[in-house]
PDB file of C-alpha atoms and ligand atoms in Angstrom:
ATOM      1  CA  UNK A  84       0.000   0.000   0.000  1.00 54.00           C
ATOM      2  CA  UNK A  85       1.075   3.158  -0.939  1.00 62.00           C
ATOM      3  CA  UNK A  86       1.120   6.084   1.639  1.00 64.00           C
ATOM      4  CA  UNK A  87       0.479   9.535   0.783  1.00 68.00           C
ATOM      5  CA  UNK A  88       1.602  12.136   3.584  1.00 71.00           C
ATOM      6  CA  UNK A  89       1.145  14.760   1.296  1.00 72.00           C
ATOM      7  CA  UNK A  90      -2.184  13.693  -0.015  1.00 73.00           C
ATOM      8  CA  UNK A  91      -2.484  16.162  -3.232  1.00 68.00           C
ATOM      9  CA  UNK A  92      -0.183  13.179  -4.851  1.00 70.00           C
ATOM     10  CA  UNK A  93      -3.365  10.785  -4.474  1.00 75.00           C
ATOM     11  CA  UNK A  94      -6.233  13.479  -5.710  1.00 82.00           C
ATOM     12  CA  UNK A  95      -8.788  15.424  -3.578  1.00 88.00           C
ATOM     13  CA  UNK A  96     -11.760  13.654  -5.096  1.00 89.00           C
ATOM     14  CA  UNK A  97     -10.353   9.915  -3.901  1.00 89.00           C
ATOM     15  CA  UNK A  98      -9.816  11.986  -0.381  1.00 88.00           C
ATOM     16  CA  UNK A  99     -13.465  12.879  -0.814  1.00 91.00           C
ATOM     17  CA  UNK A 100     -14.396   9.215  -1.598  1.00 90.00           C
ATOM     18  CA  UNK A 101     -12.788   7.887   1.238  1.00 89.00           C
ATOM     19  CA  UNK A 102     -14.239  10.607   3.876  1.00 90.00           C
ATOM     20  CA  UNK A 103     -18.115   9.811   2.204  1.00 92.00           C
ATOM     21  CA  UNK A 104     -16.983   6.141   3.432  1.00 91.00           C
ATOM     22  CA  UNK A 105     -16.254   6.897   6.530  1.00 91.00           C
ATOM     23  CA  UNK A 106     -19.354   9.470   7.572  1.00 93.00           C
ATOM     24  CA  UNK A 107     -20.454   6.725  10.587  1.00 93.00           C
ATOM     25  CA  UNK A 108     -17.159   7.627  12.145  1.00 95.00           C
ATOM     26  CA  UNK A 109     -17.874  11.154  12.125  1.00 95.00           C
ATOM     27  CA  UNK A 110     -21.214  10.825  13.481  1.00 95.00           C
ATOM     28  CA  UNK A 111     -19.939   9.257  16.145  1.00 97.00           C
ATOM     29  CA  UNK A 112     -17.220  11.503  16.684  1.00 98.00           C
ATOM     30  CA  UNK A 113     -20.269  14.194  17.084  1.00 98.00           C
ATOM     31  CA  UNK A 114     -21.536  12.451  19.873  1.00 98.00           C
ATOM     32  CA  UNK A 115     -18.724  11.593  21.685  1.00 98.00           C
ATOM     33  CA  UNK A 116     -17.438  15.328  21.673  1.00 98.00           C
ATOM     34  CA  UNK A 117     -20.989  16.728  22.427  1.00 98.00           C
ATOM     35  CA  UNK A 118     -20.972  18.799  19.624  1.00 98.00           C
ATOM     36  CA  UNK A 119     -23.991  21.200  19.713  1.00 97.00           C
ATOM     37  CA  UNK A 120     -25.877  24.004  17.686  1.00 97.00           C
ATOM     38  CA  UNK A 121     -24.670  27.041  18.384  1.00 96.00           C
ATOM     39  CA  UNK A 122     -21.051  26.097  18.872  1.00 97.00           C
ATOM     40  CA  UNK A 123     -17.748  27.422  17.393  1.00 96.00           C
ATOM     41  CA  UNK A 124     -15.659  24.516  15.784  1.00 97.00           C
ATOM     42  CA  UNK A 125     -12.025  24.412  14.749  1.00 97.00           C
ATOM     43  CA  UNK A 126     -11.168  21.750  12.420  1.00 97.00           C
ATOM     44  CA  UNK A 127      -7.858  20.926  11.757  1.00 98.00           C
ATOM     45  CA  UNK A 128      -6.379  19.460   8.345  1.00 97.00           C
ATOM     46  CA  UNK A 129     -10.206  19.768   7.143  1.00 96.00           C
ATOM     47  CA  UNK A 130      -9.101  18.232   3.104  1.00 94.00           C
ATOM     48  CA  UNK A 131     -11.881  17.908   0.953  1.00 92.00           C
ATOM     49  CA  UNK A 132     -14.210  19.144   3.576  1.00 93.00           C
ATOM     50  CA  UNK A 133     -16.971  16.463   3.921  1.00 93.00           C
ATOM     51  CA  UNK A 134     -16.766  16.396   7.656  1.00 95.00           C
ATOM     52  CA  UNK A 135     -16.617  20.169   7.779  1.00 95.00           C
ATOM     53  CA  UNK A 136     -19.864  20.398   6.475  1.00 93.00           C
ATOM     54  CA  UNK A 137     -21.650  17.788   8.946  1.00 95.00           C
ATOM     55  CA  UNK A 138     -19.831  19.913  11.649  1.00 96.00           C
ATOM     56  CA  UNK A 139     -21.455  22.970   9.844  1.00 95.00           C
ATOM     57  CA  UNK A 140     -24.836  21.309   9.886  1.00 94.00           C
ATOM     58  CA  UNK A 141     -24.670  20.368  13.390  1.00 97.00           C
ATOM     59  CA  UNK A 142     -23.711  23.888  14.955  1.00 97.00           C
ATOM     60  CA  UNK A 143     -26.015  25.896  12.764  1.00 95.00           C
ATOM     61  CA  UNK A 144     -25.991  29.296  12.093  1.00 93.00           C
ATOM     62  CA  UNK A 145     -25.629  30.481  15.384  1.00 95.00           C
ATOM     63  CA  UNK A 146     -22.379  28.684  15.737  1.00 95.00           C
ATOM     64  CA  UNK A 147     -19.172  28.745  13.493  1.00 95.00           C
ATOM     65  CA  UNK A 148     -16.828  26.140  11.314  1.00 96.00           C
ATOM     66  CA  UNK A 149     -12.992  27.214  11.330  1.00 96.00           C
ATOM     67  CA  UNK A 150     -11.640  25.159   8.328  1.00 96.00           C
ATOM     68  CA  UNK A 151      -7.453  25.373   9.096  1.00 96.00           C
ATOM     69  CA  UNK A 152      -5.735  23.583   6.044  1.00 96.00           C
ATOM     70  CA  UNK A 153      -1.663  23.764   5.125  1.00 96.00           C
ATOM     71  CA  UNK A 154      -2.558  22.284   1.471  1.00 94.00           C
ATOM     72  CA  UNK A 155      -3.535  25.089  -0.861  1.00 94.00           C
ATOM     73  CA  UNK A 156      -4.669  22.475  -2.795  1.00 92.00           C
ATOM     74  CA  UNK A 157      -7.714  21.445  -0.666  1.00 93.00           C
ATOM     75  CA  UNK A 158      -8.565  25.174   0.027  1.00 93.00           C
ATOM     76  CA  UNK A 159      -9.014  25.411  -3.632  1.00 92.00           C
ATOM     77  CA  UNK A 160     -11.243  22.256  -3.751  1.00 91.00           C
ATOM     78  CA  UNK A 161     -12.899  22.971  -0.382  1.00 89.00           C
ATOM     79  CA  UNK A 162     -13.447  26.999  -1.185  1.00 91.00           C
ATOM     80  CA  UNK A 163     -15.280  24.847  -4.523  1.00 90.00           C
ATOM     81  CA  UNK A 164     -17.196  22.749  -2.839  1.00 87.00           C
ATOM     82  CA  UNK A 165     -18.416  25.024  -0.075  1.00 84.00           C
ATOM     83  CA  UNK A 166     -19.537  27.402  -2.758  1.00 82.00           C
ATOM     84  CA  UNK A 167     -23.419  26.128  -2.399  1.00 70.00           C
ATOM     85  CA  UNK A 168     -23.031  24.932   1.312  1.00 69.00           C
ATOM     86  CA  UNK A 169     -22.808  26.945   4.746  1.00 62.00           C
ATOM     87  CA  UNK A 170     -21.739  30.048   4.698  1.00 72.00           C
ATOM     88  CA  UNK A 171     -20.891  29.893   8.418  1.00 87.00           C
ATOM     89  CA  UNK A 172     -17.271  28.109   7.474  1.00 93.00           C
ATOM     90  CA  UNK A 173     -14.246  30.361   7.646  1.00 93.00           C
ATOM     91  CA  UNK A 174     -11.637  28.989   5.646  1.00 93.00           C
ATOM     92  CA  UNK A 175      -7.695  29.841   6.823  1.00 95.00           C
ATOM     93  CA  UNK A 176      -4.662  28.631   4.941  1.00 95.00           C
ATOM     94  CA  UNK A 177      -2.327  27.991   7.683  1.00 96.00           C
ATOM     95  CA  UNK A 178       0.192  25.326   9.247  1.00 96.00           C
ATOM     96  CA  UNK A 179      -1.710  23.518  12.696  1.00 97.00           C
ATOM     97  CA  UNK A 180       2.440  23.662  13.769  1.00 96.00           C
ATOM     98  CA  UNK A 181       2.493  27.712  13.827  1.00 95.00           C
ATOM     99  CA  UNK A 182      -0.756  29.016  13.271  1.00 93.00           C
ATOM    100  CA  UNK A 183      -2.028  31.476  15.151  1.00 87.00           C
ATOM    101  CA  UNK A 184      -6.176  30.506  14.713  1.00 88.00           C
ATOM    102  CA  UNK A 185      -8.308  32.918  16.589  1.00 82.00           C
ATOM    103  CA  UNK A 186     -11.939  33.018  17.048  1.00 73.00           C
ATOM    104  CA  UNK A 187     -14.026  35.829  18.155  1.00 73.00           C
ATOM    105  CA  UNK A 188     -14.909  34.144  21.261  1.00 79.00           C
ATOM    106  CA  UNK A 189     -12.709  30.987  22.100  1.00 91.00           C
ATOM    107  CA  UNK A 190     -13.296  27.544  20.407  1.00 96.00           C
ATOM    108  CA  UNK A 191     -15.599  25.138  21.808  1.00 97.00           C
ATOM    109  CA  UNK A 192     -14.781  22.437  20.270  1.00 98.00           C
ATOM    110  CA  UNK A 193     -11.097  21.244  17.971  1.00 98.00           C
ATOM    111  CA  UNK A 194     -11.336  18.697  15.612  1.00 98.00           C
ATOM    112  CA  UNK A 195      -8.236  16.650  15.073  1.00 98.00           C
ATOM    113  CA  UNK A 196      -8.969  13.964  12.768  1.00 98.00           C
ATOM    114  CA  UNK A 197      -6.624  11.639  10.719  1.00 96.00           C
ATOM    115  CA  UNK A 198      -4.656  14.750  10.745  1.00 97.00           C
ATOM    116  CA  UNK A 199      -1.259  13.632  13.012  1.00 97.00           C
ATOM    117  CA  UNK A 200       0.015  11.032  11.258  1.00 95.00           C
ATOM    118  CA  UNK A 201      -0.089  13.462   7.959  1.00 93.00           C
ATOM    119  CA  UNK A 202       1.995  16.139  10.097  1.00 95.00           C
ATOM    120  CA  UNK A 203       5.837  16.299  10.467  1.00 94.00           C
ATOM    121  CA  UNK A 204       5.495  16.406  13.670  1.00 97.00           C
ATOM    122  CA  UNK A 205       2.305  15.479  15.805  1.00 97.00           C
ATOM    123  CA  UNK A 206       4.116  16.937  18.812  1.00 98.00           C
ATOM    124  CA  UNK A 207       4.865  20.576  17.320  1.00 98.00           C
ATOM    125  CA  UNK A 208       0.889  20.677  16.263  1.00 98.00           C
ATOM    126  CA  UNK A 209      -0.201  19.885  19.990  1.00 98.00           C
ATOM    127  CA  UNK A 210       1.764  22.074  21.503  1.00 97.00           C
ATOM    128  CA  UNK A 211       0.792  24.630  19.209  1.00 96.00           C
ATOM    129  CA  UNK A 212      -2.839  23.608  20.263  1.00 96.00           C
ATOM    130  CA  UNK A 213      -1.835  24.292  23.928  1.00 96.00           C
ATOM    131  CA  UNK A 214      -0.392  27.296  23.733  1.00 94.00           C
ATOM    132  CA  UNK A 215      -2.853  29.204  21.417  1.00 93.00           C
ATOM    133  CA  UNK A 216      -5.304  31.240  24.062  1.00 90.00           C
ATOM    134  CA  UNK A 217      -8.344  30.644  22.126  1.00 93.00           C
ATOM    135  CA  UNK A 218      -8.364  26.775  22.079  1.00 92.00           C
ATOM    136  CA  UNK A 219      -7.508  26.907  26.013  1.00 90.00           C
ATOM    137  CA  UNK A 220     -11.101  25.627  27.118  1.00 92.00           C
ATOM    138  CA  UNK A 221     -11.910  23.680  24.083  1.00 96.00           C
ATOM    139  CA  UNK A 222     -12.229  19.811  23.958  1.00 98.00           C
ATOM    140  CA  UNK A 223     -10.025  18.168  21.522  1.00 98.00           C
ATOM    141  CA  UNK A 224     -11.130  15.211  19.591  1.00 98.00           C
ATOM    142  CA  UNK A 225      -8.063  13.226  18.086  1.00 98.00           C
ATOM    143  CA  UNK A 226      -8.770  10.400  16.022  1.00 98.00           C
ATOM    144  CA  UNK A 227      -6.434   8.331  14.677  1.00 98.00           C
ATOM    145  CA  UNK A 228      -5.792   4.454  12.589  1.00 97.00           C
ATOM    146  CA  UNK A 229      -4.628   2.236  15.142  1.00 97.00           C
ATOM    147  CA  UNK A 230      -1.423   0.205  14.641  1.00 97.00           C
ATOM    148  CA  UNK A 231      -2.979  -2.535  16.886  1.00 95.00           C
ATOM    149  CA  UNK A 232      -5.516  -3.340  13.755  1.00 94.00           C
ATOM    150  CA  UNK A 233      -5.492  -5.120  10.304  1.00 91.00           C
ATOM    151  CA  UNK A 234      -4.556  -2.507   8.032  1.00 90.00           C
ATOM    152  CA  UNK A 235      -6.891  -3.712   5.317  1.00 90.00           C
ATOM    153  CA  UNK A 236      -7.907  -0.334   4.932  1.00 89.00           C
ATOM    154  CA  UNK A 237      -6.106   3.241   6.180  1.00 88.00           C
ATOM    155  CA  UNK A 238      -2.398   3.857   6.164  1.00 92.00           C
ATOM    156  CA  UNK A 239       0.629   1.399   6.038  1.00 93.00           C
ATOM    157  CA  UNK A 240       0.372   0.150  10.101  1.00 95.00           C
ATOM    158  CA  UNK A 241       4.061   1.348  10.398  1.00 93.00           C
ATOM    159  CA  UNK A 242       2.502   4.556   9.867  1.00 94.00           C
ATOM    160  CA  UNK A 243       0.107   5.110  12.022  1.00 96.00           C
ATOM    161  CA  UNK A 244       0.739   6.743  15.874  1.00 97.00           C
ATOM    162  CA  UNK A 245       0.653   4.340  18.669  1.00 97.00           C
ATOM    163  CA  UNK A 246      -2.194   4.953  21.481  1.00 97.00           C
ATOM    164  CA  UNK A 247       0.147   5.320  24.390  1.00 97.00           C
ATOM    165  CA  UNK A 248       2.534   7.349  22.617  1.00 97.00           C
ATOM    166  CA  UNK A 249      -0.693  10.241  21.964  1.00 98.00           C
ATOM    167  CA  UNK A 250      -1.507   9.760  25.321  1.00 97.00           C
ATOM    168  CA  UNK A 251       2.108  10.655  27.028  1.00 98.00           C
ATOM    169  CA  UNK A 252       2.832  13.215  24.279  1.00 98.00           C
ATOM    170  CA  UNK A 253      -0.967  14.958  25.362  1.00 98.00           C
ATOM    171  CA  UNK A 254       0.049  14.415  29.302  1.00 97.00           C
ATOM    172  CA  UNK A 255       3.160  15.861  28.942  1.00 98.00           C
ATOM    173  CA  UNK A 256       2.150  18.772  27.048  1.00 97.00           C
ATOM    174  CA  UNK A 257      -0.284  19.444  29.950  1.00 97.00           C
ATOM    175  CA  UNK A 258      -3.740  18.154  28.822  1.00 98.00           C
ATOM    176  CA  UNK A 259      -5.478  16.287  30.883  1.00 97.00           C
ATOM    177  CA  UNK A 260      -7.576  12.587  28.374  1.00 97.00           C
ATOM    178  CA  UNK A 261     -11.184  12.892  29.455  1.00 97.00           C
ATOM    179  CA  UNK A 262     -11.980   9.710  27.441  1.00 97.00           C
ATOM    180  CA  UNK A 263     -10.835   7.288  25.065  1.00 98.00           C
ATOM    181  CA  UNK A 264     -12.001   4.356  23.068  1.00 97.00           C
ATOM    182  CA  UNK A 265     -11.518   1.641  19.716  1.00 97.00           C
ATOM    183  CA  UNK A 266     -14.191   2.858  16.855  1.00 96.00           C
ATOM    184  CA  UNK A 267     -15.109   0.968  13.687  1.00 94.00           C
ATOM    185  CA  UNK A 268     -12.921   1.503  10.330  1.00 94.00           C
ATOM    186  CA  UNK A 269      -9.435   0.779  12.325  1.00 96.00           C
ATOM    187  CA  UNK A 270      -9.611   4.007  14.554  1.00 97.00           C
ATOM    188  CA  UNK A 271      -9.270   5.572  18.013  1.00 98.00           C
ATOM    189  CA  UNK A 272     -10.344   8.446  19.653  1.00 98.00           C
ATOM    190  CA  UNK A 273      -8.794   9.975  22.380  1.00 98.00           C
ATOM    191  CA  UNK A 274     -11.267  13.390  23.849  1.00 98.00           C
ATOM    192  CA  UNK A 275      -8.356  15.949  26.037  1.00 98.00           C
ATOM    193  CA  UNK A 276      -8.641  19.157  27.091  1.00 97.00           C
ATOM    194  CA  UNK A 277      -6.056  21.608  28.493  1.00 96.00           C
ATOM    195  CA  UNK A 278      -4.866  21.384  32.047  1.00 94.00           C
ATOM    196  CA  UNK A 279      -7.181  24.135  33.529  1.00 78.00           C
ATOM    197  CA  UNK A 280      -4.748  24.574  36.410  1.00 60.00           C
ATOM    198  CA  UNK A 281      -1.769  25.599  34.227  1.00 51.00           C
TER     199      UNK A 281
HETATM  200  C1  SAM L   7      -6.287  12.526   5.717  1.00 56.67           C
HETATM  201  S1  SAM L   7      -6.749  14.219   5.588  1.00 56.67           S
HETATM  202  C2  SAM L   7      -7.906  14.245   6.900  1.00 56.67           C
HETATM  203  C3  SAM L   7      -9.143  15.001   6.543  1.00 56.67           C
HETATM  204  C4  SAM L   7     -10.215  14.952   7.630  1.00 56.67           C
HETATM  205  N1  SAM L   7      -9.805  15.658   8.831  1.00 56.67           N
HETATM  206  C5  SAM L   7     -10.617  13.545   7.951  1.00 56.67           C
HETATM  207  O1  SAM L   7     -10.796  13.217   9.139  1.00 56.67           O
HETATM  208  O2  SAM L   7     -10.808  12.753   7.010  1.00 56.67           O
HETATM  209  C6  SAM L   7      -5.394  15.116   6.326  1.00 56.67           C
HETATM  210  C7  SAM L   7      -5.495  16.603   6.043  1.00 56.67           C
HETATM  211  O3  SAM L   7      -4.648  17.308   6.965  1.00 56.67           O
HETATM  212  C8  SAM L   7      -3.969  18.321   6.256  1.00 56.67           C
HETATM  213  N2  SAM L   7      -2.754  18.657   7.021  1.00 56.67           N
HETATM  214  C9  SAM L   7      -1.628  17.907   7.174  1.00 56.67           C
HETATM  215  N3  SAM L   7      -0.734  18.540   7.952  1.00 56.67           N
HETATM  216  C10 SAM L   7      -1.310  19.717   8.309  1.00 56.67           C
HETATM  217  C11 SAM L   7      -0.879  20.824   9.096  1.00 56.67           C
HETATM  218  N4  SAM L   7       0.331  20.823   9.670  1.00 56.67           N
HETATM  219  N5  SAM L   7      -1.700  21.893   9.249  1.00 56.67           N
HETATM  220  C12 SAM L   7      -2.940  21.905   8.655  1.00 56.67           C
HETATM  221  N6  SAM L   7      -3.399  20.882   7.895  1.00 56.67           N
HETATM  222  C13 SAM L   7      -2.604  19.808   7.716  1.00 56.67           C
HETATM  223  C14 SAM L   7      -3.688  17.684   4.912  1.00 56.67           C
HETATM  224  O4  SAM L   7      -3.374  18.645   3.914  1.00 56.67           O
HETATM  225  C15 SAM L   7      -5.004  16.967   4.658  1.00 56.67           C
HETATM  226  O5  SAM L   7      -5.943  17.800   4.037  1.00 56.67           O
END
């Protein structure tokens, strides 16, 4: 199996096909991170966008959709595709290692989903996430392919990002795991939020 970190090789449209696949995950993901109408949402290495716009749906126009993306490639297809959707999706070009994402309130909610193991490093992203003042109360859904798992579908399993090895880098950052779990489709979650003490 070939593995694509940079996933404009493979095509946005197979990205697309392969999110439409997976939409069970995401609802679950929805409930699991108690996402509501009304809430603000960042979502982190959003690609084609699918999940963006069930997040969209689910918060409403009272709430908000921050879209972050590095590939200008998937803002171009996702700036597309959102053309007859929500208008309540911000889209920002911008690198989850450095950027600066701020929301006129604070997040409720980030949205970190098959995202790490695409990153050069999972650690510089988090602590990025830790430090930036507007995700400071937000819960943070990670979800991940788990090593521990088949591999018939997903990422090489040599690629993927062991449980433990989240959870330490998370704990050691200073967030505290609220809960975790095994999902359908080879994945984890893992649901963290900052330390509020620090
Ligand atoms: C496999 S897609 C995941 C899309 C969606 N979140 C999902 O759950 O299916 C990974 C996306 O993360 C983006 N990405 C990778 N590294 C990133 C970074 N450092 N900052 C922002 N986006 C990044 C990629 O360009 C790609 O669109």
């Amino acid at each position: 199996m070939v593995f694509h970190k940079n996933l404009s090789e493979l095509g946005w449209e197979k990205v697309k096909k392969r999110q439409l696949h997976r939409l069970p995950l995401v609802d679950e993901w929805i409930e699991l991170i108690q996402m509501k109408s009304g809430y603000s949402v960042l979502d982190i290495g959003p690609g084609p966008g699918v999940f963006t716009q069930r997040y969209a749906k689910v918060v409403g126009i009272t709430g908000k959709v921050t879209a972050l993306e590095k590939s200008e490639e998937a803002i171009g297809y996702l700036t597309e595709e959102l053309k007859q959707a929500e208008s309540h999706i911000e889209i920002i070009l911008g690198d989850a290692e450095n950027a600066v994402v701020h929301d006129q309130g604070s997040f409720d909610i980030v949205m970190l989903t098959d995202v790490l193991h695409h990153t050069d490093s999972p650690a510089r992203v988090l602590k990025n996430l830790y430090n930036n003042r507007h995700t400071k109360n937000a819960r943070v859904l990670i979800a991940e392919f788990d090593p521990k798992s088949e591999g018939e579908i997903g990422p090489p399993l040599e690629k993927r990002l062991r449980e433990n090895d989240l959870y330490d880098l998370l704990q050691h950052i200073g967030f505290t795991i609220l809960s975790s779990g095994k999902q359908m489709f080879e994945h984890y979650y893992i649901i963290a939020i900052r330390n509020q003490r620090t």
